[in-house]
Amino acid sequence: MALIVQKFGGTSVGDPEKIKNVAKRVLKNKKEGNQVVVILSAMSGETNRLTDFAMAMQDIPDSREMDVLLSSGEQVTISLFAMAMKALGDDCVSFLGDQVKILTDSSHTKARIESIDTESIMEVLNDDKVVVVAGFQGVDSDGNITTLGRGGSDTTAVALAAVLNADVCEIFTDVEGIYTADPNICNKARKIDRISYDEMLELASLGAKVLDIRSVTFAKQYHVPIHVRSTFTDTEGTWVVEEEKAMEGRIVSGVTYNKSEARITISGVPDQPGIATKIFTPISNANIIVDMIIQNQDTGNGMTDMTFTVLRSDYERTLKILGSVVESTEATGGIHSSDAITKISIVGVGMRNHSGIASTMFSVLANEGINISMISTSEIKVSCIINEKYTELAVRALHDAFELDKDNMAEEETLV
Amino acid sequence: MALIVQKFGGTSVGDPEKIKNVAKRVLKNKKEGNQVVVILSAMSGETNRLTDFAMAMQDIPDSREMDVLLSSGEQVTISLFAMAMKALGDDCVSFLGDQVKILTDSSHTKARIESIDTESIMEVLNDDKVVVVAGFQGVDSDGNITTLGRGGSDTTAVALAAVLNADVCEIFTDVEGIYTADPNICNKARKIDRISYDEMLELASLGAKVLDIRSVTFAKQYHVPIHVRSTFTDTEGTWVVEEEKAMEGRIVSGVTYNKSEARITISGVPDQPGIATKIFTPISNANIIVDMIIQNQDTGNGMTDMTFTVLRSDYERTLKILGSVVESTEATGGIHSSDAITKISIVGVGMRNHSGIASTMFSVLANEGINISMISTSEIKVSCIINEKYTELAVRALHDAFELDKDNMAEEETLV
């Protein structure tokens, strides 16, 4: 008998019929002899409906009350799901975040889980019933409702799998797993069978939308195997697991892109100590997160260029702030910027043992006539900022160049 | 400084604009120097939306999960209201039933309040903030969400007013108060200024829909003055209070009707001990509530007729159950029944000191050619079952006959 945590997202529980289908699926897993804990998101569309209400009330809705509001969404789906299980002749008990209880800090709309009581869940499981828990929500030590932020239901699922010592945390979604590239723009994209936590973390932070980055961090920390798979089929999806020897045979695991950033360059700033502080302190004070930062080497005239990226949603605000900053830094070259950029990245643990990956990437892009305006690397990824209009072309060219359509993970075995 | 509890129903908070208007009204009361505790229902239509979901899941939705589902409705309105108060520059904290906490028994969908903690509410009030509490919901001693049933938000409001020792419990609604008759069918209907708890209890149980009967019972028990008034105007509504001397000058306070019942007669049943048990035990076992019961005197042949009323929604089910019952009682006259009936009632504390009120009622109906099929009386009311089609005619005739368009409560003073 295994203990399985299964998380279903908003599209999987988007209407009563879909909730019934999820119940059937869960019952099948239970009848196979497993204990099942189900985590549900709000129905797709519900969070938007509620957010629209909130925006009609207050320009910047109060975060404590926003959590009270949004947490009602999962409350609806878990109760309906429990009814659906009972209608199938099984038994099921629903738990809200504060009933479990999922204790978090008090950072409303982006709370962090501090602890989870497992007693009531285990009691219900040992009664041979299914447990359904509201994703995304918790409670702080004062009894206030909190929410975990975007992708919070994934975090709830992985955290519960960790404390329950579950055999697997299954994340059900509307795609079949993690792909080597976005299948919508690259028809050679291949579903990845197994991927390491570190690779998944890079992919998630670089734009892959299937798994939330915090849930992967949690899974890595607590050694929770995640199985990302489709709600609508029975086929195996992608396992996100500890790094395995065979994974190293694969130099690049995936190509991903992110269109949510904008690039800003301040030219001709004096190359002297403290210049970065002068530029970035006012930006950070405005709660704007800066992603990539590149400062060019002073080429002899005592001047340098500072280039960085911010979220597109912060683009206009950042430019406004920089207006006064540029004056105080006595920058001579003015500001050059664009919000029509893409960050395109290749990720793979195999990079650690292989050289020349970055230069291959650069030459592939050059061969397609694509100019690179910024570069950033880590141990297992290379990212380039390019003009947004080349996104699809770049993804396909890199996918071809690194032969991602072939499952080269097992090459060590097959080459013996 | 007064402490005011204000309850707004679903139509008063039916959309974001209406919620903002309620917030403005509350702020005005606060600025006049009062402490204000607001109780809200779910947006009108929301309970139906959620109930439809539930019915799509399970033929008879599980009552524990139904409470989890329905309680999400008030969660939405209280958080939006708190945001609206903050947008007006004031401060406000929302509380769910389990946060207050409103402790109930475990009778899901019809729980009874056992106790309410006032500490957290008083803390917020003394911080000069408005408190908004979700109506209709509570929590049992095991932490399960419960709901109080139909009209539960009124009960929440009165119960909170009682434990907080509030100066008044204002129930805001879409009408201007309690009327001497339904203004939709009687254009001479007059708003009642003051009415006693007992009269209000009779009116509520006999079909007046403005106040829930349990909330009035609670108010009577804890001496909470209720002020029923319109959300949309500033005019005084109806005060529901302890019985006052002046009220006795008014023989009849109001005429009301109830179309939700059906009448069933079993003719020719043997007039012997135990016959009522034989008939009503199987009905009660099916959870069908019987309202009026009349057994005619045996007129000499050892047979009697048994007539009673049930809710129309239980009518078909009751007839089915009676099929076999009639056989076992050896009733010879068969079953005669109708679901096209109305219970029409007159209510007034002045009846205690006046005779002939019932006979006046009977003659008024007779004069209009309306046949009476059942009669039931209490100390302060007389009810008659008549053919449904005469409802409006009967209400207007009784309203005229007892001169309810005139405010005769103060007659003792004016006659001096």
mmCIF file of N, CA and C in Angstrom, chain A residues 16 19-20 43 46 49-50 53-54 56-58 61-62 64-66 68-69 71-72 75-76 78-80 82-84 86-87 92-94 96 98-99 143-145, chain B residues 16 19-20 43 46 49-50 53-54 56-58 61-62 64-66 68-69 71-72 75-76 78-80 82-84 86-87 92-94 96 98-99 143-145:
data_model
loop_
_atom_site.group_PDB
_atom_site.id
_atom_site.type_symbol
_atom_site.label_atom_id
_atom_site.label_comp_id
_atom_site.label_asym_id
_atom_site.label_seq_id
_atom_site.Cartn_x
_atom_site.Cartn_y
_atom_site.Cartn_z
ATOM 1 N N PRO A 16 -18.413 21.106 -12.701
ATOM 2 C CA PRO A 16 -18.857 19.918 -11.954
ATOM 3 C C PRO A 16 -18.494 18.597 -12.647
ATOM 4 N N ILE A 19 -14.904 17.776 -12.048
ATOM 5 C CA ILE A 19 -14.662 17.365 -10.663
ATOM 6 C C ILE A 19 -15.064 15.903 -10.469
ATOM 7 N N LYS A 20 -16.186 15.518 -11.105
ATOM 8 C CA LYS A 20 -16.609 14.115 -11.016
ATOM 9 C C LYS A 20 -15.573 13.185 -11.645
ATOM 10 N N MET A 43 -11.553 26.460 -9.046
ATOM 11 C CA MET A 43 -11.977 26.276 -10.434
ATOM 12 C C MET A 43 -11.306 27.312 -11.317
ATOM 13 N N GLU A 46 -12.141 31.222 -11.430
ATOM 14 C CA GLU A 46 -12.685 31.709 -10.162
ATOM 15 C C GLU A 46 -11.774 32.767 -9.540
ATOM 16 N N ARG A 49 -12.330 35.973 -11.240
ATOM 17 C CA ARG A 49 -13.627 36.554 -10.871
ATOM 18 C C ARG A 49 -13.508 37.275 -9.534
ATOM 19 N N LEU A 50 -12.870 36.612 -8.568
ATOM 20 C CA LEU A 50 -12.745 37.199 -7.233
ATOM 21 C C LEU A 50 -11.806 38.405 -7.254
ATOM 22 N N PHE A 53 -13.576 41.432 -8.431
ATOM 23 C CA PHE A 53 -14.373 42.005 -7.335
ATOM 24 C C PHE A 53 -13.490 42.881 -6.450
ATOM 25 N N ALA A 54 -12.333 42.335 -6.074
ATOM 26 C CA ALA A 54 -11.443 43.051 -5.151
ATOM 27 C C ALA A 54 -10.973 44.366 -5.767
ATOM 28 N N ALA A 56 -12.501 46.142 -7.794
ATOM 29 C CA ALA A 56 -13.621 47.096 -7.808
ATOM 30 C C ALA A 56 -13.769 47.768 -6.446
ATOM 31 N N MET A 57 -13.179 47.170 -5.413
ATOM 32 C CA MET A 57 -13.319 47.693 -4.051
ATOM 33 C C MET A 57 -12.220 48.680 -3.705
ATOM 34 N N GLN A 58 -10.992 48.321 -4.038
ATOM 35 C CA GLN A 58 -9.833 49.043 -3.536
ATOM 36 C C GLN A 58 -8.740 48.989 -4.606
ATOM 37 N N PRO A 61 -5.911 46.108 -3.261
ATOM 38 C CA PRO A 61 -6.699 45.412 -2.235
ATOM 39 C C PRO A 61 -5.839 45.024 -1.028
ATOM 40 N N ASP A 62 -6.400 45.217 0.145
ATOM 41 C CA ASP A 62 -5.742 44.852 1.395
ATOM 42 C C ASP A 62 -5.339 43.376 1.351
ATOM 43 N N ARG A 64 -4.508 41.117 3.719
ATOM 44 C CA ARG A 64 -5.168 40.172 4.629
ATOM 45 C C ARG A 64 -6.547 39.790 4.087
ATOM 46 N N GLU A 65 -7.299 40.798 3.640
ATOM 47 C CA GLU A 65 -8.653 40.531 3.151
ATOM 48 C C GLU A 65 -8.622 39.807 1.798
ATOM 49 N N MET A 66 -7.588 40.083 1.016
ATOM 50 C CA MET A 66 -7.427 39.376 -0.261
ATOM 51 C C MET A 66 -7.297 37.875 -0.005
ATOM 52 N N VAL A 68 -8.529 36.237 2.586
ATOM 53 C CA VAL A 68 -9.852 35.746 2.993
ATOM 54 C C VAL A 68 -10.693 35.487 1.737
ATOM 55 N N LEU A 69 -10.608 36.457 0.816
ATOM 56 C CA LEU A 69 -11.392 36.371 -0.424
ATOM 57 C C LEU A 69 -10.971 35.175 -1.281
ATOM 58 N N SER A 71 -9.141 32.554 -0.746
ATOM 59 C CA SER A 71 -9.169 31.199 -0.196
ATOM 60 C C SER A 71 -10.552 30.571 -0.285
ATOM 61 N N SER A 72 -11.571 31.384 -0.566
ATOM 62 C CA SER A 72 -12.907 30.805 -0.731
ATOM 63 C C SER A 72 -12.971 29.912 -1.975
ATOM 64 N N GLN A 75 -12.173 26.350 -1.218
ATOM 65 C CA GLN A 75 -13.205 25.860 -0.300
ATOM 66 C C GLN A 75 -14.363 25.258 -1.098
ATOM 67 N N VAL A 76 -14.692 25.916 -2.207
ATOM 68 C CA VAL A 76 -15.766 25.423 -3.078
ATOM 69 C C VAL A 76 -15.371 24.086 -3.710
ATOM 70 N N ILE A 78 -13.081 21.783 -2.879
ATOM 71 C CA ILE A 78 -12.890 20.602 -2.019
ATOM 72 C C ILE A 78 -14.214 20.045 -1.510
ATOM 73 N N SER A 79 -15.168 20.933 -1.218
ATOM 74 C CA SER A 79 -16.449 20.418 -0.732
ATOM 75 C C SER A 79 -17.180 19.680 -1.853
ATOM 76 N N LEU A 80 -17.130 20.236 -3.072
ATOM 77 C CA LEU A 80 -17.777 19.564 -4.199
ATOM 78 C C LEU A 80 -17.108 18.216 -4.471
ATOM 79 N N ALA A 82 -15.567 16.283 -2.325
ATOM 80 C CA ALA A 82 -15.946 15.318 -1.287
ATOM 81 C C ALA A 82 -17.337 14.751 -1.578
ATOM 82 N N MET A 83 -18.257 15.640 -2.033
ATOM 83 C CA MET A 83 -19.596 15.162 -2.405
ATOM 84 C C MET A 83 -19.503 14.152 -3.553
ATOM 85 N N ALA A 84 -18.664 14.468 -4.542
ATOM 86 C CA ALA A 84 -18.530 13.577 -5.705
ATOM 87 C C ALA A 84 -18.006 12.213 -5.276
ATOM 88 N N LYS A 86 -18.450 10.808 -2.368
ATOM 89 C CA LYS A 86 -19.540 10.136 -1.663
ATOM 90 C C LYS A 86 -20.579 9.618 -2.647
ATOM 91 N N ALA A 87 -20.823 10.388 -3.699
ATOM 92 C CA ALA A 87 -21.788 9.945 -4.710
ATOM 93 C C ALA A 87 -21.300 8.666 -5.388
ATOM 94 N N CYS A 92 -15.047 10.467 2.022
ATOM 95 C CA CYS A 92 -14.035 11.501 1.822
ATOM 96 C C CYS A 92 -14.310 12.626 2.807
ATOM 97 N N VAL A 93 -13.252 13.209 3.347
ATOM 98 C CA VAL A 93 -13.398 14.352 4.252
ATOM 99 C C VAL A 93 -12.550 15.507 3.731
ATOM 100 N N SER A 94 -13.136 16.699 3.698
ATOM 101 C CA SER A 94 -12.404 17.870 3.213
ATOM 102 C C SER A 94 -11.770 18.629 4.378
ATOM 103 N N LEU A 96 -9.835 22.484 5.127
ATOM 104 C CA LEU A 96 -9.297 23.784 4.734
ATOM 105 C C LEU A 96 -7.894 23.929 5.305
ATOM 106 N N ASP A 98 -6.740 25.961 7.422
ATOM 107 C CA ASP A 98 -6.668 26.154 8.873
ATOM 108 C C ASP A 98 -7.184 24.940 9.627
ATOM 109 N N GLN A 99 -7.809 24.005 8.946
ATOM 110 C CA GLN A 99 -8.296 22.807 9.624
ATOM 111 C C GLN A 99 -7.236 21.723 9.685
ATOM 112 N N GLY A 143 -4.384 32.963 13.662
ATOM 113 C CA GLY A 143 -5.649 32.486 13.120
ATOM 114 C C GLY A 143 -6.106 33.219 11.874
ATOM 115 N N ASN A 144 -5.262 34.088 11.318
ATOM 116 C CA ASN A 144 -5.608 34.751 10.062
ATOM 117 C C ASN A 144 -5.378 33.804 8.891
ATOM 118 N N ILE A 145 -6.273 33.878 7.896
ATOM 119 C CA ILE A 145 -6.086 33.075 6.688
ATOM 120 C C ILE A 145 -4.952 33.665 5.862
ATOM 121 N N PRO B 16 -20.508 44.622 -6.323
ATOM 122 C CA PRO B 16 -19.495 45.499 -5.718
ATOM 123 C C PRO B 16 -20.015 46.907 -5.407
ATOM 124 N N ILE B 19 -22.021 46.848 -2.239
ATOM 125 C CA ILE B 19 -21.153 46.662 -1.058
ATOM 126 C C ILE B 19 -20.517 47.992 -0.675
ATOM 127 N N LYS B 20 -20.094 48.765 -1.694
ATOM 128 C CA LYS B 20 -19.509 50.088 -1.414
ATOM 129 C C LYS B 20 -20.521 51.004 -0.733
ATOM 130 N N MET B 43 -23.656 37.248 -1.344
ATOM 131 C CA MET B 43 -24.294 38.013 -2.419
ATOM 132 C C MET B 43 -25.545 37.277 -2.884
ATOM 133 N N GLU B 46 -25.660 33.893 -4.999
ATOM 134 C CA GLU B 46 -24.478 33.056 -4.782
ATOM 135 C C GLU B 46 -24.855 31.707 -4.169
ATOM 136 N N ARG B 49 -26.165 29.528 -6.793
ATOM 137 C CA ARG B 49 -25.090 29.064 -7.683
ATOM 138 C C ARG B 49 -24.373 27.874 -7.047
ATOM 139 N N LEU B 50 -24.037 28.010 -5.760
ATOM 140 C CA LEU B 50 -23.296 26.953 -5.076
ATOM 141 C C LEU B 50 -24.166 25.710 -4.889
ATOM 142 N N PHE B 53 -24.237 23.684 -7.981
ATOM 143 C CA PHE B 53 -23.013 22.875 -8.078
ATOM 144 C C PHE B 53 -23.160 21.600 -7.247
ATOM 145 N N ALA B 54 -23.632 21.776 -6.019
ATOM 146 C CA ALA B 54 -23.731 20.638 -5.101
ATOM 147 C C ALA B 54 -24.693 19.585 -5.647
ATOM 148 N N ALA B 56 -25.312 18.982 -8.614
ATOM 149 C CA ALA B 56 -24.701 18.297 -9.751
ATOM 150 C C ALA B 56 -23.764 17.189 -9.271
ATOM 151 N N MET B 57 -23.360 17.253 -8.001
ATOM 152 C CA MET B 57 -22.405 16.292 -7.472
ATOM 153 C C MET B 57 -23.088 15.077 -6.867
ATOM 154 N N GLN B 58 -24.138 15.337 -6.081
ATOM 155 C CA GLN B 58 -24.714 14.296 -5.232
ATOM 156 C C GLN B 58 -26.212 14.561 -5.106
ATOM 157 N N PRO B 61 -26.795 16.261 -1.238
ATOM 158 C CA PRO B 61 -25.418 16.629 -0.892
ATOM 159 C C PRO B 61 -25.117 16.390 0.588
ATOM 160 N N ASP B 62 -23.935 15.869 0.842
ATOM 161 C CA ASP B 62 -23.481 15.623 2.213
ATOM 162 C C ASP B 62 -23.556 16.920 3.021
ATOM 163 N N ARG B 64 -22.133 17.963 5.894
ATOM 164 C CA ARG B 64 -20.878 18.588 6.344
ATOM 165 C C ARG B 64 -20.224 19.354 5.194
ATOM 166 N N GLU B 65 -20.178 18.737 4.024
ATOM 167 C CA GLU B 65 -19.518 19.378 2.886
ATOM 168 C C GLU B 65 -20.350 20.541 2.352
ATOM 169 N N MET B 66 -21.678 20.424 2.484
ATOM 170 C CA MET B 66 -22.566 21.514 2.077
ATOM 171 C C MET B 66 -22.230 22.764 2.891
ATOM 172 N N VAL B 68 -19.311 23.482 4.241
ATOM 173 C CA VAL B 68 -18.015 24.000 3.762
ATOM 174 C C VAL B 68 -18.257 24.835 2.504
ATOM 175 N N LEU B 69 -19.110 24.290 1.626
ATOM 176 C CA LEU B 69 -19.398 24.957 0.357
ATOM 177 C C LEU B 69 -20.104 26.294 0.569
ATOM 178 N N SER B 71 -20.597 28.195 3.149
ATOM 179 C CA SER B 71 -19.968 29.220 3.989
ATOM 180 C C SER B 71 -18.957 30.050 3.206
ATOM 181 N N SER B 72 -18.575 29.587 2.017
ATOM 182 C CA SER B 72 -17.650 30.397 1.209
ATOM 183 C C SER B 72 -18.327 31.686 0.734
ATOM 184 N N GLN B 75 -17.796 34.514 3.099
ATOM 185 C CA GLN B 75 -16.354 34.784 3.130
ATOM 186 C C GLN B 75 -15.996 35.820 2.054
ATOM 187 N N VAL B 76 -16.644 35.691 0.903
ATOM 188 C CA VAL B 76 -16.406 36.632 -0.198
ATOM 189 C C VAL B 76 -16.906 38.031 0.182
ATOM 190 N N ILE B 78 -17.572 39.459 3.152
ATOM 191 C CA ILE B 78 -16.921 40.180 4.267
ATOM 192 C C ILE B 78 -15.551 40.705 3.866
ATOM 193 N N SER B 79 -14.818 39.944 3.041
ATOM 194 C CA SER B 79 -13.495 40.441 2.648
ATOM 195 C C SER B 79 -13.651 41.650 1.730
ATOM 196 N N LEU B 80 -14.623 41.593 0.813
ATOM 197 C CA LEU B 80 -14.839 42.736 -0.080
ATOM 198 C C LEU B 80 -15.293 43.961 0.722
ATOM 199 N N ALA B 82 -14.567 44.669 3.841
ATOM 200 C CA ALA B 82 -13.417 45.220 4.576
ATOM 201 C C ALA B 82 -12.548 46.070 3.645
ATOM 202 N N MET B 83 -12.375 45.592 2.407
ATOM 203 C CA MET B 83 -11.611 46.382 1.430
ATOM 204 C C MET B 83 -12.303 47.715 1.153
ATOM 205 N N ALA B 84 -13.626 47.664 1.006
ATOM 206 C CA ALA B 84 -14.382 48.885 0.723
ATOM 207 C C ALA B 84 -14.232 49.896 1.863
ATOM 208 N N LYS B 86 -11.686 50.160 3.887
ATOM 209 C CA LYS B 86 -10.320 50.677 3.822
ATOM 210 C C LYS B 86 -10.189 51.693 2.684
ATOM 211 N N ALA B 87 -10.888 51.421 1.575
ATOM 212 C CA ALA B 87 -10.837 52.357 0.449
ATOM 213 C C ALA B 87 -11.442 53.702 0.844
ATOM 214 N N CYS B 92 -10.990 48.280 9.067
ATOM 215 C CA CYS B 92 -12.001 47.240 9.244
ATOM 216 C C CYS B 92 -11.305 45.888 9.241
ATOM 217 N N VAL B 93 -11.764 44.977 10.090
ATOM 218 C CA VAL B 93 -11.209 43.621 10.119
ATOM 219 C C VAL B 93 -12.349 42.623 9.953
ATOM 220 N N SER B 94 -12.153 41.644 9.070
ATOM 221 C CA SER B 94 -13.186 40.629 8.841
ATOM 222 C C SER B 94 -12.950 39.400 9.710
ATOM 223 N N LEU B 96 -14.407 35.291 10.071
ATOM 224 C CA LEU B 96 -15.262 34.165 9.711
ATOM 225 C C LEU B 96 -15.877 33.597 10.989
ATOM 226 N N ASP B 98 -15.547 30.765 12.335
ATOM 227 C CA ASP B 98 -14.621 30.029 13.202
ATOM 228 C C ASP B 98 -13.533 30.930 13.762
ATOM 229 N N GLN B 99 -13.428 32.148 13.244
ATOM 230 C CA GLN B 99 -12.425 33.063 13.778
ATOM 231 C C GLN B 99 -12.965 33.852 14.963
ATOM 232 N N GLY B 143 -14.000 21.649 15.166
ATOM 233 C CA GLY B 143 -13.406 22.493 14.128
ATOM 234 C C GLY B 143 -14.077 22.366 12.772
ATOM 235 N N ASN B 144 -15.192 21.643 12.696
ATOM 236 C CA ASN B 144 -15.921 21.570 11.430
ATOM 237 C C ASN B 144 -16.744 22.832 11.223
ATOM 238 N N ILE B 145 -16.808 23.298 9.959
ATOM 239 C CA ILE B 145 -17.653 24.442 9.643
ATOM 240 C C ILE B 145 -19.117 24.013 9.698
#
